């Protein structure tokens, strides 16, 4: 039996999912995205060359790996086109190995306008990519879907209905300019080549791959604490970022997921607004931000930084039934004299356990036994506390800077 692996974030996103998906992609048949959209920014480094992917699954740099975008993803044709062109210019071939579900709800320019004007008032600190409004229309059964591009008449009717509705919101509720319906239709149709090349019945493909025993990798976007149901609502994204999202976002039952690797940084970060109990505002925060280069891969915004919250991590392991943890960015902690982790809360204040820092380099380490004993103690404590094996440790952004225990 082939083994299928799910990789997802256990925190507020940016845990290093892209790096780990890429590192584990060599041996798989396909990498599949199941939720989110181009709000994601997944960074991969190979031989020092950095690639940031927003929509394309992080297996794309392996020439033989298939990449699939499932129905649970909201699709910006503009963003997809740009990303494919950029990768093609860098020599990446998409022929016969890139598949996008006909069921993906499209993100239209009017979704972006609504997201941006609304966030000025609601202050979630969204990525401004139209994600929330696009998911709203999907749930409200108004969405225009990728497959609709195949019939211009149907597309025209659906865009007319949807953009008329958006225009009422924009003009009457927010006092903004409306979108020209004809312009939106022309823009969508200008991406017909994407439909012709990549629009697929992805559930059918998955059915065949599973039955042919092909090993698959499912790539989560965002993280558990940004999940629409289980995150820090309302400061969340609008999709199911947790393990449950795989089944709905790809159209395959949970029994086909054999291994669930949850990714967590050795500390915590968050972009955008919302509660963050272990957030730091002192020199430690500065050190984490500087050493960890904590700026958003999608919006460039500085990420808020703090100590690892083990109470939240333990809950995230349960939410996802994670079988393994990958602890990333251990090397960022190398210079700290002391390192704390939150082990409980009292009146919404974190209670910390503090460790002595190891103050030596772990950068690029590939063997657990070669880590300083204080770093090993730190990792072992986390593992015992959350009750899930830390099977992978990441010690740098490059593909090969990874410990497999
Ligand atoms: P993702 O959204 O979960 O894929 O993560 P991002 O790519 O948004 O952010 C993770 C950042 O950390 C990227 O800049 C990665 O290159 C970098 N990174 C990943 N793993 C490590 C690591 O172990 N050490 C260091 N120093 N950087 C890492
Ligand atoms: P990756 O996949 C970190 C955050 C935004 C905002 C909230 C809602 O790279 O880990 P949205 O635009 O989704 O409606 O914004 O979610 N957010 C992310 N934070 N990493 C991401 O993706 C994120 N995608 C969305 O900052 O707080
Ligand atoms: Mg990211």
CSV table of C-alpha atoms and ligand atoms in Angstrom, one decimal:
chain,number,residue,atom,x,y,z
A,1,UNK,CA,0.0,0.0,0.0
A,2,UNK,CA,1.2,3.4,-0.9
A,3,UNK,CA,1.3,5.9,2.0
A,4,UNK,CA,-0.4,9.3,1.7
A,5,UNK,CA,0.8,12.1,3.8
A,6,UNK,CA,-0.9,15.4,4.9
A,7,UNK,CA,1.3,18.3,5.8
A,8,UNK,CA,-0.4,21.3,7.5
A,9,UNK,CA,0.3,24.2,9.9
A,10,UNK,CA,-0.3,23.9,13.6
A,11,UNK,CA,0.0,27.6,14.3
A,12,UNK,CA,-1.0,30.8,12.5
A,13,UNK,CA,0.6,29.9,9.2
A,14,UNK,CA,4.1,30.4,7.9
A,15,UNK,CA,5.4,27.5,9.9
A,16,UNK,CA,7.6,26.4,7.0
A,17,UNK,CA,5.1,24.1,5.2
A,18,UNK,CA,6.5,24.9,1.7
A,19,UNK,CA,10.0,23.9,2.7
A,20,UNK,CA,8.9,20.6,4.2
A,21,UNK,CA,6.4,19.7,1.4
A,22,UNK,CA,9.2,20.4,-1.1
A,23,UNK,CA,11.7,18.3,0.9
A,24,UNK,CA,9.3,15.4,1.1
A,25,UNK,CA,8.1,15.6,-2.5
A,26,UNK,CA,10.9,13.8,-4.3
A,27,UNK,CA,9.3,10.4,-3.6
A,28,UNK,CA,5.6,11.2,-4.2
A,29,UNK,CA,3.5,10.9,-7.3
A,30,UNK,CA,1.5,14.1,-6.7
A,31,UNK,CA,1.2,17.1,-4.3
A,32,UNK,CA,-2.4,18.4,-3.8
A,33,UNK,CA,-3.6,21.8,-2.4
A,34,UNK,CA,-7.1,21.5,-0.8
A,35,UNK,CA,-8.0,24.9,0.6
A,36,UNK,CA,-7.1,28.5,0.8
A,37,UNK,CA,-6.0,30.6,-2.2
A,38,UNK,CA,-3.2,33.0,-3.1
A,39,UNK,CA,-3.3,34.3,0.5
A,40,UNK,CA,-0.7,31.6,1.0
A,41,UNK,CA,3.0,32.2,0.6
A,42,UNK,CA,5.1,29.1,0.7
A,43,UNK,CA,8.9,29.5,0.5
A,44,UNK,CA,11.2,26.9,-1.0
A,45,UNK,CA,15.0,27.2,-1.1
A,46,UNK,CA,17.1,24.9,-3.3
A,47,UNK,CA,20.8,25.5,-3.5
A,48,UNK,CA,20.3,29.0,-2.2
A,49,UNK,CA,17.7,29.9,-4.9
A,50,UNK,CA,14.4,31.0,-3.3
A,51,UNK,CA,10.9,30.5,-4.8
A,52,UNK,CA,7.7,31.7,-3.2
A,53,UNK,CA,4.6,29.9,-4.3
A,54,UNK,CA,1.1,31.2,-3.6
A,55,UNK,CA,-1.2,28.8,-5.5
A,56,UNK,CA,1.0,26.1,-7.1
A,57,UNK,CA,1.6,23.1,-4.9
A,58,UNK,CA,5.1,23.0,-3.4
A,59,UNK,CA,6.0,19.9,-5.4
A,60,UNK,CA,6.3,21.8,-8.6
A,61,UNK,CA,10.1,22.2,-8.5
A,62,UNK,CA,10.4,18.4,-8.8
A,63,UNK,CA,10.0,17.8,-12.6
A,64,UNK,CA,8.3,14.4,-12.3
A,65,UNK,CA,5.8,15.3,-9.6
A,66,UNK,CA,2.2,16.0,-10.5
A,67,UNK,CA,0.5,19.0,-8.9
A,68,UNK,CA,-3.2,19.3,-8.3
A,69,UNK,CA,-5.4,22.1,-7.0
A,70,UNK,CA,-8.6,20.7,-5.5
A,71,UNK,CA,-12.2,22.1,-5.5
A,72,UNK,CA,-11.7,23.5,-2.0
A,73,UNK,CA,-9.2,26.2,-3.2
A,74,UNK,CA,-10.5,29.6,-4.3
A,75,UNK,CA,-8.9,30.5,-7.5
A,76,UNK,CA,-7.6,33.9,-8.8
A,77,UNK,CA,-6.9,33.3,-12.5
A,78,UNK,CA,-4.7,36.4,-12.6
A,79,UNK,CA,-2.6,35.2,-9.7
A,80,UNK,CA,-2.4,31.7,-11.2
A,81,UNK,CA,-1.4,33.0,-14.7
A,82,UNK,CA,1.3,35.2,-13.2
A,83,UNK,CA,2.7,32.4,-11.1
A,84,UNK,CA,2.8,29.9,-13.9
A,85,UNK,CA,4.5,32.3,-16.3
A,86,UNK,CA,7.1,33.2,-13.6
A,87,UNK,CA,7.9,29.5,-13.0
A,88,UNK,CA,7.9,28.7,-16.7
A,89,UNK,CA,10.5,31.5,-17.2
A,90,UNK,CA,12.6,29.8,-14.5
A,91,UNK,CA,12.4,26.6,-16.5
A,92,UNK,CA,9.6,24.8,-14.8
A,93,UNK,CA,7.5,22.6,-17.1
A,94,UNK,CA,3.7,22.3,-16.4
A,95,UNK,CA,2.8,20.1,-19.3
A,96,UNK,CA,0.7,17.1,-18.4
A,97,UNK,CA,1.3,17.3,-14.7
A,98,UNK,CA,-0.7,20.3,-13.5
A,99,UNK,CA,-4.4,19.9,-12.8
A,100,UNK,CA,-7.0,22.4,-11.5
A,101,UNK,CA,-10.5,21.4,-10.4
A,102,UNK,CA,-13.4,22.6,-12.5
A,103,UNK,CA,-15.1,23.1,-9.1
A,104,UNK,CA,-12.8,25.8,-7.8
A,105,UNK,CA,-14.7,29.0,-7.0
A,106,UNK,CA,-13.2,31.9,-8.8
A,107,UNK,CA,-11.9,35.1,-7.1
A,108,UNK,CA,-13.1,38.0,-9.2
A,109,UNK,CA,-11.8,41.6,-9.1
A,110,UNK,CA,-14.9,42.6,-7.2
A,111,UNK,CA,-14.1,40.2,-4.4
A,112,UNK,CA,-10.8,41.9,-4.0
A,113,UNK,CA,-12.5,45.3,-3.8
A,114,UNK,CA,-15.0,44.1,-1.2
A,115,UNK,CA,-12.2,42.4,0.9
A,116,UNK,CA,-10.1,45.6,0.9
A,117,UNK,CA,-12.9,48.1,1.7
A,118,UNK,CA,-14.4,45.9,4.4
A,119,UNK,CA,-11.1,45.2,6.1
A,120,UNK,CA,-10.6,48.9,6.7
A,121,UNK,CA,-13.6,48.7,9.0
A,122,UNK,CA,-13.4,45.2,10.3
A,123,UNK,CA,-9.6,45.2,10.8
A,124,UNK,CA,-8.9,41.5,10.6
A,125,UNK,CA,-5.7,42.4,8.7
A,126,UNK,CA,-6.6,40.1,5.7
A,127,UNK,CA,-4.1,39.6,2.9
A,128,UNK,CA,-6.5,41.7,0.7
A,129,UNK,CA,-6.7,38.9,-1.9
A,130,UNK,CA,-10.5,38.5,-1.9
A,131,UNK,CA,-10.4,35.2,-0.1
A,132,UNK,CA,-13.2,35.8,2.5
A,133,UNK,CA,-15.7,37.3,-0.1
A,134,UNK,CA,-15.0,34.4,-2.5
A,135,UNK,CA,-15.7,31.8,0.1
A,136,UNK,CA,-18.9,33.6,1.1
A,137,UNK,CA,-20.2,33.4,-2.4
A,138,UNK,CA,-19.3,29.8,-2.7
A,139,UNK,CA,-21.3,29.0,0.5
A,140,UNK,CA,-24.1,31.2,-0.7
A,141,UNK,CA,-24.2,29.2,-4.0
A,142,UNK,CA,-23.5,32.3,-6.1
A,143,UNK,CA,-19.9,31.5,-7.1
A,144,UNK,CA,-18.6,31.4,-10.6
A,145,UNK,CA,-16.6,28.3,-10.9
A,146,UNK,CA,-13.5,27.5,-13.0
A,147,UNK,CA,-15.4,25.0,-15.1
A,148,UNK,CA,-18.0,27.7,-16.1
A,149,UNK,CA,-15.3,29.2,-18.5
A,150,UNK,CA,-16.1,26.2,-20.8
A,151,UNK,CA,-19.5,27.8,-21.7
A,152,UNK,CA,-19.3,31.5,-22.4
A,153,UNK,CA,-23.1,31.9,-22.2
A,154,UNK,CA,-23.3,30.3,-18.7
A,155,UNK,CA,-20.2,32.3,-17.6
A,156,UNK,CA,-21.7,35.5,-18.8
A,157,UNK,CA,-25.0,34.9,-16.9
A,158,UNK,CA,-23.2,33.9,-13.7
A,159,UNK,CA,-20.8,36.8,-13.7
A,160,UNK,CA,-23.6,39.3,-14.4
A,161,UNK,CA,-25.6,38.0,-11.4
A,162,UNK,CA,-22.6,38.0,-9.1
A,163,UNK,CA,-21.0,41.2,-10.1
A,164,UNK,CA,-24.4,43.0,-10.0
A,165,UNK,CA,-24.7,41.8,-6.4
A,166,UNK,CA,-21.1,42.9,-5.6
A,167,UNK,CA,-21.8,46.3,-7.1
A,168,UNK,CA,-24.7,46.9,-4.9
A,169,UNK,CA,-22.6,46.1,-1.9
A,170,UNK,CA,-19.7,48.3,-3.1
A,171,UNK,CA,-21.9,51.3,-4.1
A,172,UNK,CA,-24.7,51.3,-1.5
A,173,UNK,CA,-23.0,49.9,1.5
A,174,UNK,CA,-19.4,51.1,1.1
A,175,UNK,CA,-19.7,54.1,-1.2
A,176,UNK,CA,-17.1,52.6,-3.6
A,177,UNK,CA,-17.0,52.5,-7.4
A,178,UNK,CA,-18.8,49.6,-9.1
A,179,UNK,CA,-17.1,47.2,-11.5
A,180,UNK,CA,-18.0,47.1,-15.2
A,181,UNK,CA,-19.6,43.7,-15.8
A,182,UNK,CA,-18.3,43.5,-19.4
A,183,UNK,CA,-14.7,44.2,-18.1
A,184,UNK,CA,-15.0,41.3,-15.6
A,185,UNK,CA,-16.3,38.9,-18.3
A,186,UNK,CA,-13.5,39.9,-20.6
A,187,UNK,CA,-10.9,39.5,-17.9
A,188,UNK,CA,-12.1,36.0,-17.0
A,189,UNK,CA,-12.2,35.0,-20.7
A,190,UNK,CA,-8.7,36.4,-21.2
A,191,UNK,CA,-7.6,33.4,-19.1
A,192,UNK,CA,-9.4,30.8,-21.2
A,193,UNK,CA,-5.9,29.3,-21.9
A,194,UNK,CA,-5.7,28.3,-18.3
A,195,UNK,CA,-9.1,26.5,-18.6
A,196,UNK,CA,-8.0,24.8,-21.9
A,197,UNK,CA,-4.7,23.6,-20.4
A,198,UNK,CA,-5.5,22.7,-16.8
A,199,UNK,CA,-9.2,22.4,-16.0
A,200,UNK,CA,-9.8,18.9,-14.8
A,201,UNK,CA,-12.0,16.5,-13.0
A,202,UNK,CA,-9.5,16.3,-10.1
A,203,UNK,CA,-11.7,13.9,-8.1
A,204,UNK,CA,-11.6,11.4,-11.0
A,205,UNK,CA,-7.8,11.8,-11.2
A,206,UNK,CA,-7.4,11.2,-7.4
A,207,UNK,CA,-9.7,8.1,-7.7
A,208,UNK,CA,-7.4,6.6,-10.2
A,209,UNK,CA,-4.2,7.6,-8.4
A,210,UNK,CA,-5.5,6.1,-5.1
A,211,UNK,CA,-6.5,2.9,-6.8
A,212,UNK,CA,-3.2,2.6,-8.6
A,213,UNK,CA,-1.5,3.0,-5.2
A,214,UNK,CA,0.4,6.2,-6.0
A,215,UNK,CA,1.8,7.9,-3.0
A,216,UNK,CA,0.2,11.4,-2.5
A,217,UNK,CA,1.0,14.4,-0.5
A,218,UNK,CA,-1.6,16.9,0.6
A,219,UNK,CA,-0.4,20.4,1.3
A,220,UNK,CA,-2.2,22.7,3.8
A,221,UNK,CA,-2.2,26.4,3.6
A,222,UNK,CA,-2.5,28.8,6.5
A,223,UNK,CA,-2.6,27.1,9.9
A,224,UNK,CA,-4.8,25.5,12.5
A,225,UNK,CA,-5.3,28.7,14.5
A,226,UNK,CA,-6.6,30.4,11.4
A,227,UNK,CA,-9.2,27.7,10.7
A,228,UNK,CA,-12.7,29.1,10.2
A,229,UNK,CA,-14.2,26.8,12.9
A,230,UNK,CA,-11.3,26.0,15.2
A,231,UNK,CA,-9.1,29.1,15.0
A,232,UNK,CA,-9.1,32.4,16.9
A,233,UNK,CA,-12.5,33.5,15.4
A,234,UNK,CA,-13.2,36.0,14.0
A,235,UNK,CA,-9.4,36.6,13.4
A,236,UNK,CA,-9.2,33.7,11.0
A,237,UNK,CA,-9.2,32.9,7.3
A,238,UNK,CA,-12.3,31.6,5.6
A,239,UNK,CA,-11.5,28.0,5.0
A,240,UNK,CA,-11.0,24.7,6.8
A,241,UNK,CA,-7.2,24.7,7.3
A,242,UNK,CA,-7.3,21.6,9.5
A,243,UNK,CA,-7.3,17.9,8.6
A,244,UNK,CA,-11.0,17.8,7.9
A,245,UNK,CA,-10.5,20.2,5.0
A,246,UNK,CA,-8.7,17.5,3.0
A,247,UNK,CA,-11.8,15.4,2.4
A,248,UNK,CA,-14.1,18.3,1.4
A,249,UNK,CA,-11.4,20.1,-0.5
A,250,UNK,CA,-10.4,17.2,-2.7
A,251,UNK,CA,-13.4,14.9,-2.7
A,252,UNK,CA,-11.8,11.9,-1.0
A,253,UNK,CA,-12.5,10.3,2.4
A,254,UNK,CA,-10.2,10.5,5.4
A,255,UNK,CA,-9.2,6.9,5.3
A,256,UNK,CA,-6.8,7.7,2.4
A,257,UNK,CA,-4.7,9.9,4.7
A,258,UNK,CA,-2.1,7.7,6.4
A,259,UNK,CA,0.2,10.1,8.0
A,260,UNK,CA,-0.5,13.7,9.3
A,261,UNK,CA,2.6,15.8,9.8
A,262,UNK,CA,1.8,19.1,11.7
A,263,UNK,CA,4.4,21.8,11.2
A,264,UNK,CA,5.2,24.1,14.1
A,265,UNK,CA,8.0,26.7,14.5
A,266,UNK,CA,10.2,26.4,17.6
A,267,UNK,CA,8.5,29.7,18.5
A,268,UNK,CA,5.3,31.5,17.4
A,269,UNK,CA,4.5,34.1,14.8
A,270,UNK,CA,1.3,35.7,13.5
A,271,UNK,CA,0.6,38.2,10.7
A,272,UNK,CA,-2.5,40.3,10.9
A,273,UNK,CA,-4.7,41.1,13.9
A,274,UNK,CA,-6.1,38.9,16.7
A,275,UNK,CA,-5.2,37.3,20.0
A,276,UNK,CA,-1.6,36.0,20.6
A,277,UNK,CA,-1.1,35.3,24.3
A,278,UNK,CA,2.6,34.6,24.1
A,279,UNK,CA,3.5,37.6,22.0
A,280,UNK,CA,6.7,39.4,23.0
A,281,UNK,CA,7.4,43.1,22.7
A,282,UNK,CA,11.0,43.1,24.0
A,283,UNK,CA,14.5,42.4,22.7
A,284,UNK,CA,13.6,38.7,22.4
A,285,UNK,CA,10.8,39.7,19.9
A,286,UNK,CA,13.3,41.7,17.9
A,287,UNK,CA,15.8,38.8,17.9
A,288,UNK,CA,13.2,36.3,16.7
A,289,UNK,CA,12.0,38.7,13.9
A,290,UNK,CA,15.5,39.5,12.8
A,291,UNK,CA,17.1,36.0,12.9
A,292,UNK,CA,13.9,34.4,11.6
A,293,UNK,CA,13.4,37.0,8.8
A,294,UNK,CA,9.8,37.3,10.0
A,295,UNK,CA,8.2,39.2,7.2
A,296,UNK,CA,5.1,37.9,5.4
A,297,UNK,CA,5.8,35.9,2.2
A,298,UNK,CA,2.6,37.3,0.5
A,299,UNK,CA,2.2,40.8,1.8
A,300,UNK,CA,5.6,41.6,3.2
A,301,UNK,CA,4.1,42.7,6.5
A,302,UNK,CA,6.2,42.2,9.7
A,303,UNK,CA,5.1,39.1,11.6
A,304,UNK,CA,4.4,39.4,15.3
A,305,UNK,CA,6.7,37.1,17.3
A,306,UNK,CA,6.5,35.3,20.6
A,307,UNK,CA,7.3,32.1,22.6
A,308,UNK,CA,5.9,28.7,21.7
A,309,UNK,CA,2.5,28.1,23.1
A,310,UNK,CA,2.4,24.4,24.0
A,311,UNK,CA,-1.3,24.5,25.2
A,312,UNK,CA,-2.4,25.7,21.8
A,313,UNK,CA,0.0,23.2,20.1
A,314,UNK,CA,-1.4,20.3,22.0
A,315,UNK,CA,-4.9,21.3,21.0
A,316,UNK,CA,-3.8,21.7,17.4
A,317,UNK,CA,-2.4,18.1,17.5
A,318,UNK,CA,-5.8,16.9,18.6
A,319,UNK,CA,-7.8,19.0,16.1
A,320,UNK,CA,-5.8,17.4,13.3
A,321,UNK,CA,-5.1,14.0,14.8
A,322,UNK,CA,-1.4,14.7,13.9
A,323,UNK,CA,0.7,11.6,13.8
A,324,UNK,CA,4.0,13.5,13.7
A,325,UNK,CA,5.3,17.0,14.3
A,326,UNK,CA,7.9,18.8,12.3
A,327,UNK,CA,9.6,21.5,14.4
A,328,UNK,CA,11.0,24.2,12.1
A,329,UNK,CA,13.4,27.1,12.5
A,330,UNK,CA,15.3,25.6,15.5
A,331,UNK,CA,18.4,27.5,14.2
A,332,UNK,CA,16.6,30.8,14.9
A,333,UNK,CA,16.8,30.1,18.6
A,334,UNK,CA,20.6,29.5,18.6
A,335,UNK,CA,21.7,32.7,20.2
A,336,UNK,CA,19.2,33.1,23.0
A,337,UNK,CA,20.4,32.9,26.6
A,338,UNK,CA,17.0,31.6,27.7
A,339,UNK,CA,14.0,30.3,25.9
A,340,UNK,CA,10.4,30.0,27.3
A,341,UNK,CA,7.4,27.9,26.4
A,342,UNK,CA,3.9,28.4,27.6
A,343,UNK,CA,2.6,25.4,29.6
A,344,UNK,CA,-0.7,26.8,31.0
A,345,UNK,CA,-2.8,30.0,31.1
A,346,UNK,CA,-4.1,31.9,34.2
A,347,UNK,CA,-6.7,34.6,33.5
A,348,UNK,CA,-5.6,34.7,29.9
A,349,UNK,CA,-1.9,35.2,30.8
A,350,UNK,CA,0.6,32.6,29.8
A,351,UNK,CA,2.5,30.6,32.4
A,352,UNK,CA,6.0,29.8,31.2
A,353,UNK,CA,8.6,27.1,31.7
A,354,UNK,CA,12.0,28.6,30.9
A,355,UNK,CA,15.0,26.7,29.4
A,356,UNK,CA,18.6,27.8,29.2
A,357,UNK,CA,19.6,28.5,25.7
A,358,UNK,CA,22.1,26.3,23.9
A,359,UNK,CA,24.0,29.3,22.4
A,360,UNK,CA,25.7,27.4,19.7
A,361,UNK,CA,24.9,26.8,16.0
A,362,UNK,CA,22.3,24.2,14.9
A,363,UNK,CA,22.2,25.6,11.4
A,364,UNK,CA,22.1,23.0,8.8
A,365,UNK,CA,22.2,20.1,11.2
A,366,UNK,CA,20.9,16.8,9.7
A,367,UNK,CA,21.4,14.5,12.7
A,368,UNK,CA,19.4,14.7,15.9
A,369,UNK,CA,22.4,13.4,17.9
A,370,UNK,CA,24.6,16.2,16.6
A,371,UNK,CA,22.3,18.9,18.2
A,372,UNK,CA,23.5,20.5,21.5
A,373,UNK,CA,22.1,18.6,24.5
A,374,UNK,CA,20.1,21.7,25.6
A,375,UNK,CA,18.4,21.8,22.2
A,376,UNK,CA,17.6,18.1,22.4
A,377,UNK,CA,16.1,18.7,25.9
A,378,UNK,CA,14.0,21.5,24.5
A,379,UNK,CA,12.7,19.3,21.7
A,380,UNK,CA,12.1,16.3,24.0
A,381,UNK,CA,10.1,18.5,26.5
A,382,UNK,CA,7.8,19.7,23.7
A,383,UNK,CA,7.3,16.2,22.4
A,384,UNK,CA,6.4,14.9,25.9
A,385,UNK,CA,4.1,17.8,26.6
A,386,UNK,CA,2.0,17.6,23.5
A,387,UNK,CA,2.2,13.8,23.3
A,388,UNK,CA,3.1,13.6,19.6
A,389,UNK,CA,6.5,12.5,18.2
A,390,UNK,CA,8.7,15.3,16.7
A,391,UNK,CA,9.9,13.2,13.8
A,392,UNK,CA,11.4,16.0,11.8
A,393,UNK,CA,13.4,19.1,12.8
A,394,UNK,CA,14.2,21.9,10.4
A,395,UNK,CA,17.5,23.7,10.9
A,396,UNK,CA,17.6,26.1,7.9
A,397,UNK,CA,15.5,27.2,4.9
A,398,UNK,CA,17.2,24.9,2.4
A,399,UNK,CA,15.7,21.6,1.3
A,400,UNK,CA,18.5,19.6,2.8
A,401,UNK,CA,18.7,21.3,6.2
A,402,UNK,CA,16.4,18.8,7.8
A,403,UNK,CA,16.7,16.2,10.5
A,404,UNK,CA,14.7,13.0,10.1
A,405,UNK,CA,14.6,11.2,13.5
B,1,LIG,P1,4.8,28.5,4.9
B,1,LIG,O1,3.8,29.5,4.6
B,1,LIG,O2,4.4,27.6,6.0
B,1,LIG,O3,5.3,27.7,3.7
B,1,LIG,O4,6.0,29.3,5.4
B,1,LIG,P2,6.7,30.7,4.8
B,1,LIG,O5,7.4,30.3,3.6
B,1,LIG,O6,5.6,31.7,4.7
B,1,LIG,O7,7.6,31.1,6.0
B,1,LIG,C1,8.6,30.3,6.4
B,1,LIG,C2,10.0,31.1,6.3
B,1,LIG,O8,11.0,30.4,7.1
B,1,LIG,C3,10.5,31.1,4.9
B,1,LIG,O9,11.2,32.2,4.7
B,1,LIG,C4,11.4,29.9,4.8
B,1,LIG,O10,12.5,30.0,3.9
B,1,LIG,C5,12.0,29.9,6.2
B,1,LIG,N1,12.3,28.6,6.8
B,1,LIG,C6,11.7,27.4,6.8
B,1,LIG,N2,12.3,26.5,7.6
B,1,LIG,C7,13.3,27.1,8.2
B,1,LIG,C8,14.3,26.7,9.1
B,1,LIG,O11,14.3,25.6,9.6
B,1,LIG,N3,15.2,27.7,9.5
B,1,LIG,C9,15.2,28.9,9.0
B,1,LIG,N4,16.1,29.8,9.5
B,1,LIG,N5,14.3,29.4,8.1
B,1,LIG,C10,13.3,28.5,7.7
B,2,LIG,P1,0.5,30.5,4.6
B,2,LIG,O1,-0.1,29.4,3.8
B,2,LIG,C1,0.0,33.6,7.6
B,2,LIG,C2,-4.0,35.6,7.7
B,2,LIG,C3,-4.0,37.0,7.4
B,2,LIG,C4,-5.2,37.5,8.3
B,2,LIG,C5,-6.1,36.3,8.2
B,2,LIG,C6,-7.3,36.4,7.2
B,2,LIG,O2,1.6,31.2,3.9
B,2,LIG,O3,0.8,30.0,5.9
B,2,LIG,P2,-7.3,36.2,4.5
B,2,LIG,O4,-6.7,37.0,3.5
B,2,LIG,O5,-7.0,34.8,4.5
B,2,LIG,O6,-8.8,36.5,4.6
B,2,LIG,O7,-6.8,36.8,5.9
B,2,LIG,O8,-5.3,35.1,7.9
B,2,LIG,N1,-3.3,34.7,6.7
B,2,LIG,C7,-2.1,34.1,6.8
B,2,LIG,N2,-1.2,34.3,7.8
B,2,LIG,N3,0.2,32.7,6.6
B,2,LIG,C8,-0.8,32.5,5.6
B,2,LIG,O9,-0.7,31.6,4.7
B,2,LIG,C9,-2.0,33.3,5.7
B,2,LIG,N4,-3.1,33.4,4.9
B,2,LIG,C10,-3.9,34.2,5.6
B,2,LIG,O10,-2.8,37.7,7.7
B,2,LIG,O11,-4.8,37.6,9.6
B,3,LIG,MG1,3.6,31.6,4.3
